mmCIF file with all atom_site columns, C-alpha atoms in Angstrom:
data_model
loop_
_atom_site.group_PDB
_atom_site.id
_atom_site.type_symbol
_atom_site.label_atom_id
_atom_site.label_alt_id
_atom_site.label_comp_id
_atom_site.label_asym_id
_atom_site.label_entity_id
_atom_site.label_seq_id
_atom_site.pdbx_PDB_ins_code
_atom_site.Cartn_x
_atom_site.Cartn_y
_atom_site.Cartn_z
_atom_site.occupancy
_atom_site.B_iso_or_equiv
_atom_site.pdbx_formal_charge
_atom_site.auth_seq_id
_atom_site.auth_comp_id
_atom_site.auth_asym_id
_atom_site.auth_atom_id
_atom_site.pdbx_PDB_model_num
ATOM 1   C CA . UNK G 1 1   ? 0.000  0.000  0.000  1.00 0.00 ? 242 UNK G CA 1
ATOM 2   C CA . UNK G 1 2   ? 1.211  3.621  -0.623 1.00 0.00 ? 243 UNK G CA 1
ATOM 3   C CA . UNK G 1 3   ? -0.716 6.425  0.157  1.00 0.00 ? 244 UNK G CA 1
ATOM 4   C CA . UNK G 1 4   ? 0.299  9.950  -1.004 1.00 0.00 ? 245 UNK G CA 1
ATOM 5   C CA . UNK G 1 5   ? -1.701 13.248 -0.537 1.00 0.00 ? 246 UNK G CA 1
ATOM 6   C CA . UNK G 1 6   ? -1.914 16.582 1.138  1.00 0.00 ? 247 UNK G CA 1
ATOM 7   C CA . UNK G 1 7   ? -0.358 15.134 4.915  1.00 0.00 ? 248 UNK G CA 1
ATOM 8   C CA . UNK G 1 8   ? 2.388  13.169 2.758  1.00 0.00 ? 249 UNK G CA 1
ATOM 9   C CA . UNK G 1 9   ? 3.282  9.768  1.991  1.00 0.00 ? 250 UNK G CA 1
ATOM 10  C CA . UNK G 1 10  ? 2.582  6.611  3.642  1.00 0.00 ? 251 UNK G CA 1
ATOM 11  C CA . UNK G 1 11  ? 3.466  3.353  3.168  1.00 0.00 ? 252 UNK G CA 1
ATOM 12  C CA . UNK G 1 12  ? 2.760  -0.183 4.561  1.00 0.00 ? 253 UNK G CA 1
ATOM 13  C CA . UNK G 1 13  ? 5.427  -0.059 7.533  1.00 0.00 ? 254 UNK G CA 1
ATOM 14  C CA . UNK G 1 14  ? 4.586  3.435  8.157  1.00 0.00 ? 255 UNK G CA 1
ATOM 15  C CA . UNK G 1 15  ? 0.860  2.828  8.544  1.00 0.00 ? 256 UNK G CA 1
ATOM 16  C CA . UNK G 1 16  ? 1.037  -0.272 10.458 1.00 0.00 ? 257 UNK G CA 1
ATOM 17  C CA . UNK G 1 17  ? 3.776  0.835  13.290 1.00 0.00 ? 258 UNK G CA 1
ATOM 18  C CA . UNK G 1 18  ? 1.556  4.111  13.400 1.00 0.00 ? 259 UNK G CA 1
ATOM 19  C CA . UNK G 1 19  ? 4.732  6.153  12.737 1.00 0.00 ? 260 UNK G CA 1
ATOM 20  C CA . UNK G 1 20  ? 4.323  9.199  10.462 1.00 0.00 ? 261 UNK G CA 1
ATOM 21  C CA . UNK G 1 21  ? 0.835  9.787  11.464 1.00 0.00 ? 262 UNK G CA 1
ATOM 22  C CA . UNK G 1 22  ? 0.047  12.897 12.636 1.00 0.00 ? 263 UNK G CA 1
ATOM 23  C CA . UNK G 1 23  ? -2.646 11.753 15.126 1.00 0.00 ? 264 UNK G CA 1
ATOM 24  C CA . UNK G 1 24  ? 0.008  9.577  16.585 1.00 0.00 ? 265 UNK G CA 1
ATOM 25  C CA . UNK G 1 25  ? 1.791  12.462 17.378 1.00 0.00 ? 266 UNK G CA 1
ATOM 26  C CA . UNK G 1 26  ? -0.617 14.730 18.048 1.00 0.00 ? 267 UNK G CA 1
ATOM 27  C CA . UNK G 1 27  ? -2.068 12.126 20.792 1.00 0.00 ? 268 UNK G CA 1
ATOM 28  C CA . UNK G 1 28  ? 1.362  12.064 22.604 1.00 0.00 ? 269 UNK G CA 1
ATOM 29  C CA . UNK G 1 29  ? 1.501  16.108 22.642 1.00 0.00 ? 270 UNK G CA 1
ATOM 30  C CA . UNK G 1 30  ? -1.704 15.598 24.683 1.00 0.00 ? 271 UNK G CA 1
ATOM 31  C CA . UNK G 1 31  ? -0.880 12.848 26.682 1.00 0.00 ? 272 UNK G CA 1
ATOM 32  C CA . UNK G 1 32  ? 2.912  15.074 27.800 1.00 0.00 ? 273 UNK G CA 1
ATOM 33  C CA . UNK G 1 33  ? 0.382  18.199 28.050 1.00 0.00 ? 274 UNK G CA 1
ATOM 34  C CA . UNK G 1 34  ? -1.977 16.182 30.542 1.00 0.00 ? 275 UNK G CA 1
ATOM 35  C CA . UNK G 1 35  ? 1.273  14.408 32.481 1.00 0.00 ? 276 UNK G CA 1
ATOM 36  C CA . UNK G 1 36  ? 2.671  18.281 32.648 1.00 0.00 ? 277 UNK G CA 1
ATOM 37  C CA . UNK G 1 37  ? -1.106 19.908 34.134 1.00 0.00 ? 278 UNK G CA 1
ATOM 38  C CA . UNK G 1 38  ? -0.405 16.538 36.370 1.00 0.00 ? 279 UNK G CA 1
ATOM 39  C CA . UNK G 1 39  ? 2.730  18.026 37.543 1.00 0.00 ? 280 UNK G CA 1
ATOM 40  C CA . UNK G 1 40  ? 1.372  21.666 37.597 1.00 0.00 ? 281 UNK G CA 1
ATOM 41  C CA . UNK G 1 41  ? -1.496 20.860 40.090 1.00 0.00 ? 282 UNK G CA 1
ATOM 42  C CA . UNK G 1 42  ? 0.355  18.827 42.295 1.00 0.00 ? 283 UNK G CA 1
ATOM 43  C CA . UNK G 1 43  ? 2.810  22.000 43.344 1.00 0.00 ? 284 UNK G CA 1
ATOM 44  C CA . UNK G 1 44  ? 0.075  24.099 45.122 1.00 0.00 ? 285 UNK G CA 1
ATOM 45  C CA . UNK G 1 45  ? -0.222 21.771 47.702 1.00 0.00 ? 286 UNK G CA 1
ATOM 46  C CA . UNK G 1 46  ? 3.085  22.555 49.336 1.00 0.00 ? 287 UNK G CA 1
ATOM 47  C CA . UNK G 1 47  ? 5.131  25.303 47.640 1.00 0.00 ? 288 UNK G CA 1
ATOM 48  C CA . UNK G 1 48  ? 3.857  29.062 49.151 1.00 0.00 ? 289 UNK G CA 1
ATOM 49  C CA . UNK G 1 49  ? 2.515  30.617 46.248 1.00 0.00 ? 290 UNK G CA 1
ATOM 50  C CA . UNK G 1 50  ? 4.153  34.327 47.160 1.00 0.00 ? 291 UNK G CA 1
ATOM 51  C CA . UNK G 1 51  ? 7.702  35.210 46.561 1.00 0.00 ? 292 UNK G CA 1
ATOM 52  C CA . UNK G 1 52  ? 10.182 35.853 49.441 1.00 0.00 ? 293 UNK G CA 1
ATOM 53  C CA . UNK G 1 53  ? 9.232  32.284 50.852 1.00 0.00 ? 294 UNK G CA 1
ATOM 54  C CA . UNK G 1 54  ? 12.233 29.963 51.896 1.00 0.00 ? 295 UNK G CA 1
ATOM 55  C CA . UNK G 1 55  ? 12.337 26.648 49.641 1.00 0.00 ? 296 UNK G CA 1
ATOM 56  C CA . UNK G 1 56  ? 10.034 23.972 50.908 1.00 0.00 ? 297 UNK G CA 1
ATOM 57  C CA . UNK G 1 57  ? 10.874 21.537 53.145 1.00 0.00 ? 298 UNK G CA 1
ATOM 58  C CA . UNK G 1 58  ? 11.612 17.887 53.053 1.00 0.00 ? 299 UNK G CA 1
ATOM 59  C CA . UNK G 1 59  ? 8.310  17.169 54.181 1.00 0.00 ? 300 UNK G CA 1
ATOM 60  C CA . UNK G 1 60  ? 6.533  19.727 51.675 1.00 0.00 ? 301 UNK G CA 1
ATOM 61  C CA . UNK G 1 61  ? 8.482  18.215 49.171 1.00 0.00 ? 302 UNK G CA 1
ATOM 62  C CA . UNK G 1 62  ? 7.865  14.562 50.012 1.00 0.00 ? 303 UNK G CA 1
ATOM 63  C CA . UNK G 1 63  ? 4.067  15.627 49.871 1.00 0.00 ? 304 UNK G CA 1
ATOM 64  C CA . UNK G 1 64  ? 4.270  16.719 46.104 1.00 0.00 ? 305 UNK G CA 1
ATOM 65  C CA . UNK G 1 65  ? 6.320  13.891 45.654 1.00 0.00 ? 306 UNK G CA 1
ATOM 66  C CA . UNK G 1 66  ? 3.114  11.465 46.840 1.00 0.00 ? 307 UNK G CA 1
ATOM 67  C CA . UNK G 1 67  ? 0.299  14.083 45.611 1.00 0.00 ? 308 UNK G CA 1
ATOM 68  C CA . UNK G 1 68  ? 2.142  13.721 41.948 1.00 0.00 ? 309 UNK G CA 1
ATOM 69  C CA . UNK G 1 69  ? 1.844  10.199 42.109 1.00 0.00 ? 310 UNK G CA 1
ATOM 70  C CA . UNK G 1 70  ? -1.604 9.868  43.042 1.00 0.00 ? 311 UNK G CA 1
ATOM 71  C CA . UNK G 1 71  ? -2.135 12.311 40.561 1.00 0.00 ? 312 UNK G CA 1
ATOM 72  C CA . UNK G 1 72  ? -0.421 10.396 37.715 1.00 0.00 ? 313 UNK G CA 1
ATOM 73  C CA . UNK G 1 73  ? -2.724 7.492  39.091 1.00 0.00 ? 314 UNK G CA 1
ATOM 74  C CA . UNK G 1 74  ? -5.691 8.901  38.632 1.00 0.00 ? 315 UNK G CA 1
ATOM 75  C CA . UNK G 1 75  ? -6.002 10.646 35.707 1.00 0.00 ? 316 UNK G CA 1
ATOM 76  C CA . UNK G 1 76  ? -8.488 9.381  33.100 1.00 0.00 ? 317 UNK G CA 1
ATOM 77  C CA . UNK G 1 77  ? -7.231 8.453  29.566 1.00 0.00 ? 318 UNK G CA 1
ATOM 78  C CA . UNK G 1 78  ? -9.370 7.414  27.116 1.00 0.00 ? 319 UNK G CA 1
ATOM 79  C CA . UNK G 1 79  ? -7.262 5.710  24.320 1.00 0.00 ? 320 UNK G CA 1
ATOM 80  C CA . UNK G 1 80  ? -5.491 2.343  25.305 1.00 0.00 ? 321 UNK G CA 1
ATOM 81  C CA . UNK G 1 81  ? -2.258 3.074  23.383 1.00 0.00 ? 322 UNK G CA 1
ATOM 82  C CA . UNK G 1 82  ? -2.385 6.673  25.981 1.00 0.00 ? 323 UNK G CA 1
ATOM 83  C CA . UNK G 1 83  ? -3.030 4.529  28.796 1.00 0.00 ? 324 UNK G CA 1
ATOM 84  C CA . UNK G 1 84  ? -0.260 2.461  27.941 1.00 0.00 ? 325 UNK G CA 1
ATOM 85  C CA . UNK G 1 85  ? 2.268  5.091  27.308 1.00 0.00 ? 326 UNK G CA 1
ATOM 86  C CA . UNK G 1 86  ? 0.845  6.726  30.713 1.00 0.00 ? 327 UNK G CA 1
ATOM 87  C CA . UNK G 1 87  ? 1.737  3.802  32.832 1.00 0.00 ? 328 UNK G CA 1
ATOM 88  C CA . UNK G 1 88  ? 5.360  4.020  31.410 1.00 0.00 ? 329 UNK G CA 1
ATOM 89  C CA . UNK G 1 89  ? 5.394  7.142  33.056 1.00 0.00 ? 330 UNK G CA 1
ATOM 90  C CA . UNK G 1 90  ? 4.073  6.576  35.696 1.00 0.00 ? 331 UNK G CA 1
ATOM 91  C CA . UNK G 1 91  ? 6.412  3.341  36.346 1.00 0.00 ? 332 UNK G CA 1
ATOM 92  C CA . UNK G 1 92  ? 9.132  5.375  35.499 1.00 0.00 ? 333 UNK G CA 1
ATOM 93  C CA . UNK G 1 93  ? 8.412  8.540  38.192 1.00 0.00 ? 334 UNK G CA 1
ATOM 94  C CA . UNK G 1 94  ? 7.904  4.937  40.644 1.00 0.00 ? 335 UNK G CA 1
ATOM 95  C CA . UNK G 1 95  ? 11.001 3.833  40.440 1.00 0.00 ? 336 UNK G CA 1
ATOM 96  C CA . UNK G 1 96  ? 12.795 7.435  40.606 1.00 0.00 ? 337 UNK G CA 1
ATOM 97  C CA . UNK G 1 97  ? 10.845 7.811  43.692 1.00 0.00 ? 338 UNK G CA 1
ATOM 98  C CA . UNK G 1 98  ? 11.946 4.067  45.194 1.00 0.00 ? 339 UNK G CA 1
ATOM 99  C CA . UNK G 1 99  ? 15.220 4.563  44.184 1.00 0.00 ? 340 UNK G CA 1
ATOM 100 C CA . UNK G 1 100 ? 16.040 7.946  45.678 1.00 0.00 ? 341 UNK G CA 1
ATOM 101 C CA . UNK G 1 101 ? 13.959 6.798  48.481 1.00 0.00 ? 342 UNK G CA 1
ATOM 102 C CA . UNK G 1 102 ? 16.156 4.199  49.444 1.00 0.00 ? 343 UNK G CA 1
ATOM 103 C CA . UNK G 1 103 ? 19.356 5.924  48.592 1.00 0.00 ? 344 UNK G CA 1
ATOM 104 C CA . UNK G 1 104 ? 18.155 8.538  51.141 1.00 0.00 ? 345 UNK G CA 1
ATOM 105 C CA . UNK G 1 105 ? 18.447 11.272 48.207 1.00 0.00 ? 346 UNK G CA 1
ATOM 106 C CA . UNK G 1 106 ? 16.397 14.322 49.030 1.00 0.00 ? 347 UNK G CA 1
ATOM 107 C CA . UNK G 1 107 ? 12.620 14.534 48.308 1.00 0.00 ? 348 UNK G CA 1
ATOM 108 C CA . UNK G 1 108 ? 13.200 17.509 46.191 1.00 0.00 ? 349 UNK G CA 1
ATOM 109 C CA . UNK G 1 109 ? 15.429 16.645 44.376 1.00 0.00 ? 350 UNK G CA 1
ATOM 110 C CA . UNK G 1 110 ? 12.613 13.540 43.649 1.00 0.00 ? 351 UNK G CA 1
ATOM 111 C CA . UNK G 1 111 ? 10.229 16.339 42.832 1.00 0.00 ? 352 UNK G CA 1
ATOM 112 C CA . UNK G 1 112 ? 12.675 17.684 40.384 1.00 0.00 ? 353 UNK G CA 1
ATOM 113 C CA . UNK G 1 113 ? 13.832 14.604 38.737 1.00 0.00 ? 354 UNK G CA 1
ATOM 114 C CA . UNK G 1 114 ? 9.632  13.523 38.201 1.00 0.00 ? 355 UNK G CA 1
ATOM 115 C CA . UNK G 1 115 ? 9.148  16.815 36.995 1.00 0.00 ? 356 UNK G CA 1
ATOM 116 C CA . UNK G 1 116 ? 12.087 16.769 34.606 1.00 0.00 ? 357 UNK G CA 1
ATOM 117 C CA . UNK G 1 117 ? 10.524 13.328 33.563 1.00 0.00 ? 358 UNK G CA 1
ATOM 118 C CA . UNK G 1 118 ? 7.332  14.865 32.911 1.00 0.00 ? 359 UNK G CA 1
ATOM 119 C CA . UNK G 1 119 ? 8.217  17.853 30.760 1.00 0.00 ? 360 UNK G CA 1
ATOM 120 C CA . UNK G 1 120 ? 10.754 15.254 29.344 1.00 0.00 ? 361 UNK G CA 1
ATOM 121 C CA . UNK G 1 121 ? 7.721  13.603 27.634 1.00 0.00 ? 362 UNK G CA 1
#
């Protein structure tokens, strides 16, 4: 099969690996713009909105460390293949989390490595 037209050209490999289609890609944009509203929403709950605060603490951080999680948990995704490419995330931010956890690493420096994850995306 080859397909050519306005969006390009397509061809068997192309359109069965779902590479080269812009819906494909436009699907991931939204799925790293949902993990990254994830990551926004999660920050209120322990960082002092007003400048002139110190840094938070350990313990604020831990909390947007576990409030991010949840979050990533919880969010609805309709597509499978988003779901899919959601939990990979989300085992990935895991693991960062269990690893620095039992290293003893700091919790925000946790936060910063999920969030560089995120916006990674």
């Amino acid at each position: 099969m080859r397909m050519t037209g306005g969006l390009g050209t397509m061809n068997n490999e192309t359109a069965e690996s779902g590479t080269g289609c812009p819906s494909n890609r436009r699907r991931t944009r939204n799925l790293a713009l949902l993990l990254c509203i994830c990551f926004l929403l999660a920050l209120p709950r322990a960082v002092p909105s007003h400048a002139g605060y110190p840094a938070p603490s350990e313990a604020q951080c831990r909390e947007m460390v576990d409030s991010m999680l949840q979050t990533m948990k919880t969010v609805p995704v309709e597509r499978e293949r988003d779901r899919r490419e959601a939990r990979v995330v989300l085992d990935k931010a895991e693991k960062i989390v269990r690893d620095n956890r039992q290293k003893g690493v700091s919790e925000c420096e946790t936060w910063a490595a999920i969030g560089k994850l995120v916006v990674g995306q």
